[in-house]
Coordinates of C-alpha atoms in Angstrom, one line a residue:
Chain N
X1 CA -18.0 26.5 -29.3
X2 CA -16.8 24.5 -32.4
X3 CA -13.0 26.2 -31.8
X4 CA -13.1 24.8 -28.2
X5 CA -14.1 21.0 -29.0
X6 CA -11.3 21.4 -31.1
X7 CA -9.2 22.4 -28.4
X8 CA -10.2 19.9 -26.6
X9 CA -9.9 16.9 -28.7
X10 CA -6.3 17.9 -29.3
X11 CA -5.6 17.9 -25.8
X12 CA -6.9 15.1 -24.8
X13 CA -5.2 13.3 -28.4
X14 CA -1.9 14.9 -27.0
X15 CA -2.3 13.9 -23.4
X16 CA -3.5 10.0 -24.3
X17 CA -0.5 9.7 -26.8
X18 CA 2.3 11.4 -24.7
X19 CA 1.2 8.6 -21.9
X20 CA 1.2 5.6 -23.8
X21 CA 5.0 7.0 -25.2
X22 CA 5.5 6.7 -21.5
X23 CA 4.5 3.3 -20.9
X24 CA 6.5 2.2 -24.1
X25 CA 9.6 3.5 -23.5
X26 CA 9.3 2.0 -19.9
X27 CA 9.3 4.8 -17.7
X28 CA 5.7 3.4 -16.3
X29 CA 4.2 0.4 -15.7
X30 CA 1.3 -1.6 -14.7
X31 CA 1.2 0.0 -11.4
X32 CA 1.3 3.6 -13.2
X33 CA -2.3 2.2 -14.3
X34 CA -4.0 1.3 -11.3
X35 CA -3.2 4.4 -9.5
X36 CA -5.0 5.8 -12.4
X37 CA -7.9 3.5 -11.7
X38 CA -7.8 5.2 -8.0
X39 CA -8.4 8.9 -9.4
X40 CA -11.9 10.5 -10.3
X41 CA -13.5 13.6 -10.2
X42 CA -13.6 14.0 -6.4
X43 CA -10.0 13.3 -5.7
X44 CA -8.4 15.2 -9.6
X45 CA -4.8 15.2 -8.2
X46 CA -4.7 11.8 -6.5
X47 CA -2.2 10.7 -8.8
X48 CA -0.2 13.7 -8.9
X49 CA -0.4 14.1 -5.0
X50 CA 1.3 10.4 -4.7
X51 CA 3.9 10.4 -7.4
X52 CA 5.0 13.6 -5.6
X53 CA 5.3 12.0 -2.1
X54 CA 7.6 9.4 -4.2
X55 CA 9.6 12.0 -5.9
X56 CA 10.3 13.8 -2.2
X57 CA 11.0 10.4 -1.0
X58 CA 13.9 9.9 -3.8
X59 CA 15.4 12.8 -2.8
X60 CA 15.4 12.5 0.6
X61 CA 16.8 8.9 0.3
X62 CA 19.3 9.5 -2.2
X63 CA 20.8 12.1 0.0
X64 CA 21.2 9.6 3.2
X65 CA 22.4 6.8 0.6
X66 CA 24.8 9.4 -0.3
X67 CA 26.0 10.3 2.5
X68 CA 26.7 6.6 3.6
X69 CA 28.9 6.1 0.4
X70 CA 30.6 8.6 0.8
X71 CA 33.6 7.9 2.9
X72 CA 35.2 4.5 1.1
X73 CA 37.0 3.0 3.9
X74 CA 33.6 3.2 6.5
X75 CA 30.0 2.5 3.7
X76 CA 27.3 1.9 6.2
X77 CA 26.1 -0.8 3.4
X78 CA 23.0 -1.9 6.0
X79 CA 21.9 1.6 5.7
X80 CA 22.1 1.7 1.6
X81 CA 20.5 -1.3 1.3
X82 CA 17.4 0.0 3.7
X83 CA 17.1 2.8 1.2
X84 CA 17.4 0.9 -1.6
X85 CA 14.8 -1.7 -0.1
X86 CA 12.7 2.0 0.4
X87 CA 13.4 3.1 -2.7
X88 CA 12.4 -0.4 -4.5
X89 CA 9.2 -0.4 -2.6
X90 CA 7.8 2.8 -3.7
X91 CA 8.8 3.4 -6.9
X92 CA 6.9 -0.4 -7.4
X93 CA 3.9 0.9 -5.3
X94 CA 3.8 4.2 -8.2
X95 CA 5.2 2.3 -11.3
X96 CA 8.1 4.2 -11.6
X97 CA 9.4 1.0 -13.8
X98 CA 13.2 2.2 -14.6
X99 CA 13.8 3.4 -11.3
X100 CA 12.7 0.2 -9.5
X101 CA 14.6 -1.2 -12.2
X102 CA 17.6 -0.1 -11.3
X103 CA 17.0 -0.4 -7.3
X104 CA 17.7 -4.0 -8.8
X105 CA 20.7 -3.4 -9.8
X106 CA 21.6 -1.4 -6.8
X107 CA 20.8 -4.0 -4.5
X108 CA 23.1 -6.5 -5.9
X109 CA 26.2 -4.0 -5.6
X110 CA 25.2 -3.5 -1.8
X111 CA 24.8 -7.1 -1.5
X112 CA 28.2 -7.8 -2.4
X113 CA 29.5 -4.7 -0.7
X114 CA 30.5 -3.0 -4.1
X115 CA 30.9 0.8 -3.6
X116 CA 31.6 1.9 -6.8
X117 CA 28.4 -0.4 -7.9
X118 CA 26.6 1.6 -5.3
X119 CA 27.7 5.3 -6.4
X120 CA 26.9 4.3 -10.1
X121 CA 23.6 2.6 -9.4
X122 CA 23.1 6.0 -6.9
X123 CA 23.9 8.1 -9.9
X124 CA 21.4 6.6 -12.4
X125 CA 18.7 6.1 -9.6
X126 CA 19.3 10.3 -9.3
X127 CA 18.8 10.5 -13.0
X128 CA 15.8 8.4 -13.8
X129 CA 13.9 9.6 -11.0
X130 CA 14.3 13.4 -12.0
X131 CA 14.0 12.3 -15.7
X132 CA 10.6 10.6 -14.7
X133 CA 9.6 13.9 -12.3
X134 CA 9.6 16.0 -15.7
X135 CA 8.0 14.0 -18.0
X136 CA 5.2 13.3 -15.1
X137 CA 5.1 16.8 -14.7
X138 CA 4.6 17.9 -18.3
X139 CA 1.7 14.9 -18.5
X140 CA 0.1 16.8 -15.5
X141 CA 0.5 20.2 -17.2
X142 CA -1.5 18.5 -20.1
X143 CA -4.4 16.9 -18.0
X144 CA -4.5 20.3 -16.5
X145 CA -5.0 22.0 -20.0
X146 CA -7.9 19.2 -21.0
X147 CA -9.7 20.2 -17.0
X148 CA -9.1 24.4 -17.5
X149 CA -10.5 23.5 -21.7
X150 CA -13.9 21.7 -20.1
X151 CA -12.8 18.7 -20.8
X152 CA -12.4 14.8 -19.5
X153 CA -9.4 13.1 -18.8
X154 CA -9.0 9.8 -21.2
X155 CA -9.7 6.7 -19.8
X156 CA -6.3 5.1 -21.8
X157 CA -6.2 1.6 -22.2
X158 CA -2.6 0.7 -22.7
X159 CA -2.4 -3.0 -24.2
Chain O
X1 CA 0.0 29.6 -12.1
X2 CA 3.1 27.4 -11.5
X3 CA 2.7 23.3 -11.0
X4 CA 4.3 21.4 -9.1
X5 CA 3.8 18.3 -10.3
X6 CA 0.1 19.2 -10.1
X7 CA -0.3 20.2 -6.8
X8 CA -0.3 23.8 -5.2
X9 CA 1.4 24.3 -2.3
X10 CA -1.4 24.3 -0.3
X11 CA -2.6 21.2 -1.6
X12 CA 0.9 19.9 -0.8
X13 CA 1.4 20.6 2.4
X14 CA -2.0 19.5 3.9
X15 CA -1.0 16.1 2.1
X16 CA 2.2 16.2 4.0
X17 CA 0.4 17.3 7.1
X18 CA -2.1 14.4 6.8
X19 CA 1.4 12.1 6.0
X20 CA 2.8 12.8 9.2
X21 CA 0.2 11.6 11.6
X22 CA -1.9 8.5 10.8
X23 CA -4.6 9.2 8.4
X24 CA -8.0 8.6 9.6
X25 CA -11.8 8.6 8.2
X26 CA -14.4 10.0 9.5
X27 CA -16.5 8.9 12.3
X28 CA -17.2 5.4 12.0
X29 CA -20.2 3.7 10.9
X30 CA -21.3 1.0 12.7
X31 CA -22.2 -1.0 9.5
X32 CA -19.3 -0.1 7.2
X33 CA -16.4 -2.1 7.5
X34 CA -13.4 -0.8 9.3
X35 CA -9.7 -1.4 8.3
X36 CA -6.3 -1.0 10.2
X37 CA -3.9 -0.4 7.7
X38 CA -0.1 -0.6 8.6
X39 CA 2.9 0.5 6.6
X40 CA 6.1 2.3 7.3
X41 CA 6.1 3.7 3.7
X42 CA 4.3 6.5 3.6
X43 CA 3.3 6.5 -0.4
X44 CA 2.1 2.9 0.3
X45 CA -0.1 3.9 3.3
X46 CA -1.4 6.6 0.9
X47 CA -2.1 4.3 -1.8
X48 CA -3.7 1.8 0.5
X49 CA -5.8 3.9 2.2
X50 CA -7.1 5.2 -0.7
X51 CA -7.8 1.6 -2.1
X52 CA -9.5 0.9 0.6
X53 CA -11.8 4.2 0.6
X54 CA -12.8 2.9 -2.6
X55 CA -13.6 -0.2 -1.8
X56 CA -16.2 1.6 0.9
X57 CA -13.9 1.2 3.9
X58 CA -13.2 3.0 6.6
X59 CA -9.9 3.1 7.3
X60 CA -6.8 4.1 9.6
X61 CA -3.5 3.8 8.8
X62 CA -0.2 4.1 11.2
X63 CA 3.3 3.6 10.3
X64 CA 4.7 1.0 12.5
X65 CA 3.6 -2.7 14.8
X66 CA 3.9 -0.6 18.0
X67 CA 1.1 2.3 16.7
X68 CA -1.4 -0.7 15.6
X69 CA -0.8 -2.2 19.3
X70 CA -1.0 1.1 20.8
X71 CA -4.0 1.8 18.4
X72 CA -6.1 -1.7 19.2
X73 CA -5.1 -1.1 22.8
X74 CA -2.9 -3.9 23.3
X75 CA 0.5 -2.1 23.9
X76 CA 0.4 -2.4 27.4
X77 CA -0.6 -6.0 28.1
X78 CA -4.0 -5.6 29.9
X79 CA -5.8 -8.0 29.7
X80 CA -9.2 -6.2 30.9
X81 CA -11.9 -5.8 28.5
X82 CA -12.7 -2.3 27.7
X83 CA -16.0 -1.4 27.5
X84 CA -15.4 1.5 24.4
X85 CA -13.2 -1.2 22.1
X86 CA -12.8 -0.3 18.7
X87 CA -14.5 -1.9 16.4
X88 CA -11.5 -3.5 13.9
X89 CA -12.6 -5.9 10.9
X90 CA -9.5 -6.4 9.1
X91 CA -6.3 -5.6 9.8
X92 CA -3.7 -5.2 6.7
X93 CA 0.1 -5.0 7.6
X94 CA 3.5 -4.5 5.4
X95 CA 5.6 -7.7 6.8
X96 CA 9.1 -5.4 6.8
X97 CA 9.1 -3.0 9.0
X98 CA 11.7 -1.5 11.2
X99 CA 11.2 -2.8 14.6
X100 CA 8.5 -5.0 15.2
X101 CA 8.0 -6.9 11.5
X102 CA 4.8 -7.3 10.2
X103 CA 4.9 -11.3 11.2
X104 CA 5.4 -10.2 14.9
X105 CA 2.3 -7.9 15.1
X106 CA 0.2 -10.7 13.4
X107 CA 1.4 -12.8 16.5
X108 CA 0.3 -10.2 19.2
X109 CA -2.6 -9.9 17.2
X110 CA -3.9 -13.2 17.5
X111 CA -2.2 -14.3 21.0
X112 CA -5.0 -11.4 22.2
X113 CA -8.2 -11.8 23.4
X114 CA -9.7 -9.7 21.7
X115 CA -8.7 -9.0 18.4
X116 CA -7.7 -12.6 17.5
X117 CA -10.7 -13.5 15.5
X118 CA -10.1 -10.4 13.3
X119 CA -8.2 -11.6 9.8
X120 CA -4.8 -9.9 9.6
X121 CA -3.5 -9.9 5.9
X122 CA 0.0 -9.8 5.5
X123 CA 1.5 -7.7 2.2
X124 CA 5.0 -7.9 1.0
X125 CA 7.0 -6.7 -2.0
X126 CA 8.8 -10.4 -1.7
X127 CA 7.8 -13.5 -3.3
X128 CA 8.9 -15.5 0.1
X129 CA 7.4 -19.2 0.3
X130 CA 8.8 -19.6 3.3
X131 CA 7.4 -16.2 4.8
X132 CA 4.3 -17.0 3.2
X133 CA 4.1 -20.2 5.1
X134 CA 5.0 -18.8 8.2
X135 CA 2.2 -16.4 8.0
X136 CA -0.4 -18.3 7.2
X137 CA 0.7 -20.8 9.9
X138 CA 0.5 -18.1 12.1
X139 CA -2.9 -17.3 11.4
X140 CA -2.8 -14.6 8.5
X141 CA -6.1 -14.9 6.7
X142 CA -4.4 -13.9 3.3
X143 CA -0.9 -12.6 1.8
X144 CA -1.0 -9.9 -1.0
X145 CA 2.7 -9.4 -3.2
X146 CA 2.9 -6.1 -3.3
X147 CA 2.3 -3.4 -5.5
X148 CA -1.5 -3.8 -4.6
X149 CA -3.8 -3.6 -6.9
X150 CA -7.8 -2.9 -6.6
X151 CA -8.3 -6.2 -7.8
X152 CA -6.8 -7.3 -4.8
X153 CA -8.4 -5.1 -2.2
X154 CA -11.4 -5.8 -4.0
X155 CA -11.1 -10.1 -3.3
X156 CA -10.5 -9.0 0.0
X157 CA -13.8 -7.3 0.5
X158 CA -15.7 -9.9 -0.7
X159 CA -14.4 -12.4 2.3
X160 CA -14.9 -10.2 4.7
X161 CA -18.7 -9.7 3.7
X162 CA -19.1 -12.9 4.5
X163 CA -17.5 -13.0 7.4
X164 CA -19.5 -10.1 8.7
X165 CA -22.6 -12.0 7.8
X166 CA -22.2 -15.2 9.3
X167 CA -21.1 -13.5 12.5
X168 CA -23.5 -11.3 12.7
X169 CA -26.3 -14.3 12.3
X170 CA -24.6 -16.3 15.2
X171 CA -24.0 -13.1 17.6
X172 CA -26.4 -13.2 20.5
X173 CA -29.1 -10.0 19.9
X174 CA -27.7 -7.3 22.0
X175 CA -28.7 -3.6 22.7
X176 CA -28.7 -0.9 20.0
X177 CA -25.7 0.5 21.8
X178 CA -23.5 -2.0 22.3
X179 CA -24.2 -3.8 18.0
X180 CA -21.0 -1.2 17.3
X181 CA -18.6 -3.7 19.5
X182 CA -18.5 -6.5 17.2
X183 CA -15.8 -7.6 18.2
X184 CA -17.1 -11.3 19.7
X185 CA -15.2 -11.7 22.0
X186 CA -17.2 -8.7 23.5
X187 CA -20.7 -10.5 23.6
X188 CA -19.6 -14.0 23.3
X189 CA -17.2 -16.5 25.2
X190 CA -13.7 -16.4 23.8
X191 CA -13.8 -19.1 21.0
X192 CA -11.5 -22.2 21.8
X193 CA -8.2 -21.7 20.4
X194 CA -8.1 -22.6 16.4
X195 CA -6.8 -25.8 15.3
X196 CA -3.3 -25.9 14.6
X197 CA -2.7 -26.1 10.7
X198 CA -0.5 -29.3 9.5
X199 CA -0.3 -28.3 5.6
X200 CA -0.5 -24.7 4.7
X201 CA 0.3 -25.9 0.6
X202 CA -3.4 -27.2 0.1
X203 CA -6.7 -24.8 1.2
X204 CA -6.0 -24.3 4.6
X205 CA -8.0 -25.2 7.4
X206 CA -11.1 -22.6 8.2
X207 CA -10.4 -20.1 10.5
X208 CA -13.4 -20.3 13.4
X209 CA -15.2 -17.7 11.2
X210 CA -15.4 -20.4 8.8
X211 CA -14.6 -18.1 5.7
X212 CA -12.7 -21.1 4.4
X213 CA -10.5 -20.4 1.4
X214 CA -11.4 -22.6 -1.1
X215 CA -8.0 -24.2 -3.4
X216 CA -8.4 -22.3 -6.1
X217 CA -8.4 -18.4 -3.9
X218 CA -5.8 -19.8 -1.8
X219 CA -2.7 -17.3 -1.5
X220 CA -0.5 -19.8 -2.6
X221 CA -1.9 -20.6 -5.5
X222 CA -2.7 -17.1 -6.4
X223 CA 1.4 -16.4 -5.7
X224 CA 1.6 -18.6 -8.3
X225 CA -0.4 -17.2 -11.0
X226 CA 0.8 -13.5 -10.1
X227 CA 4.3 -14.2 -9.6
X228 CA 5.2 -14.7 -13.5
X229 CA 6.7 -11.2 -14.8
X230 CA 6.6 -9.2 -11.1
X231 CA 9.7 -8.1 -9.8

């Protein structure tokens, strides 16, 4: 029994310390937090169930963005910028901090009608979203671990 | 057993199935508070719904203007009053939307008979005075910036308690089957139109509900302590 509260403790020190790496090197923010808040023991995957919605969301958005970028001499801009307006909106509503971030960026380059802004800003949006789909799903991984162990998931305060 | 982000496949695709058509609760309650959420992102109606569940709401959430009109019964202009209307205490809308904005639903909402004494609030992932002030001089009871938070949903159930008190002290008594319409413009007269509002900046002028928004909860002010660091 001893050997498993072990086990346990080193989980849960793992899973609390691997998330607050996330917040400070700014792949989550605030928002990442209260969805957290949202999560208890009746609804365990909440938080995975909506960051997963997000993730399909990317995908499918990047795709149609990439499509209208495609051709240079005919960008549908209005429809780049209603994905990136998408995009924006839901990785804010998740906390997905540095791919909001650079939806930022991206809308400035389709504000001024700059495709090889766009296709760069599409590129990175590609990469942080999938680099941010791993280390989420390595988190959940963890939590799963602490549940499958007997344990609680950490209430993490992140200051 | 492989993850998926945490979720089995199962798991997943009930979510999605759930995604697709507007999520409802269960039977409604005549005492528990009942919420129209609208949003064409589906992650925010998720995380919406679910903030309002928490907050002991019942809830429904559609995607667009047209499936809250078609929703409330309003889509096709009668005017009759249906004896089965929904009972509706808050409505909560994303203000852009593909086809009919969130701003245009809030005006159907309250050129209607019989929904305009419900408070619409108004969310948006944009800072906008100017869409702010349109709103409220529209009649939104409250704008939220968006990413909502619980903190927010949570002020927001705390003014519709009292709304929900102080109408149900003035309604007339009626039968144990017909309490669930609360709607008052069901068992009362239709109120007379509200007084238009000459300054939006200070606490506005109360609503006929009289849930007045005292200066320091008025959404302009909080806009102004939020705004600092968001987007």
């Amino acid at each position: 029994l001893h050997a498993m509260n072990t086990v346990v403790a080193q989980l849960q020190r793992r899973f609390q310390d691997y998330l607050v790496s996330l917040y400070q090197q700014g792949f989550l923010d605030n928002q990442f937090t209260e969805l957290r808040k949202l999560q208890d023991e009746g609804t365990p995957d909440f938080v995975a169930e909506v960051v997963s919605l997000f993730f399909d969301d990317c995908s499918k958005l990047i795709n149609s963005m990439s499509r209208s970028l495609e051709r240079p001499e005919n960008v549908d801009f209005k429809q780049v910028d209603s994905g990136v307006h998408q995009l924006k909106g839901s990785s804010s509503s998740v906390g997905a901090r540095r791919v909001k971030n650079v939806c930022i960026s991206f809308k400035e380059c389709c504000d001024v009608q700059n495709r090889e802004g766009c296709l760069r800003c599409l590129q990175q949006v590609d990469y942080e979203y999938k680099m941010l789909k791993t280390k989420l799903q390595d988190l959940f991984n963890l939590e799963q671990q602490i549940v499958q162990a007997g344990g609680a998931i950490p209430q993490v305060n992140i200051n | 057993m492989p993850l998926d982000c945490g979720v089995s496949c199962l798991r997943r695709s009930e979510m999605i199935g759930i995604g697709i058509r507007e999520l409802e609760s269960p039977p409604l309650d005549s005492d528990q508070v009942h919420v129209l959420a609208v949003d064409d992102s589906l992650v925010d109606r998720i995380v919406i719904e679910r903030l309002l569940r928490i907050t002991s709401c019942k809830v429904t959430a559609v995607d667009s203007g047209w499936r809250a009109l078609e929703f409330l019964g309003l889509d096709d202009d009668k005017s009759s009053v249906e004896f089965d209307r929904l009972k509706v205490d808050l409505i909560i809308t994303d203000y852009c939307m593909p086809g009919m904005t969130g701003y245009e639903l809030l005006k159907k909402i309250k050129e209607s008979t019989s929904f305009r004494e419900v408070p619409v609030v108004i969310m948006s992932s944009e800072n906008v005075l100017t869409r702010i002030d349109r709103c409220l001089e529209e009649g939104a009871e409250d704008f939220l910036l968006k990413p909502v938070k619980l903190a927010d949903v949570k002020r927001l159930r705390t003014y519709l308690t009292r709304d929900v008190k102080v109408s149900d002290g003035n309604k007339p008594k009626v039968p144990e089957d017909l309490s669930r319409f609360s709607s008052l413009a069901m068992v009362t007269p239709p109120p007379p139109p509200p007084p238009s509002i000459t300054s939006v900046k200070s606490s506005s002028s109360p609503p006929p509900s009289e849930s007045s928004i005292s200066p320091v909860d008025s959404p302009i002010r909080r806009m102004e302590m939020r705004s600092p660091g968001l987007d």
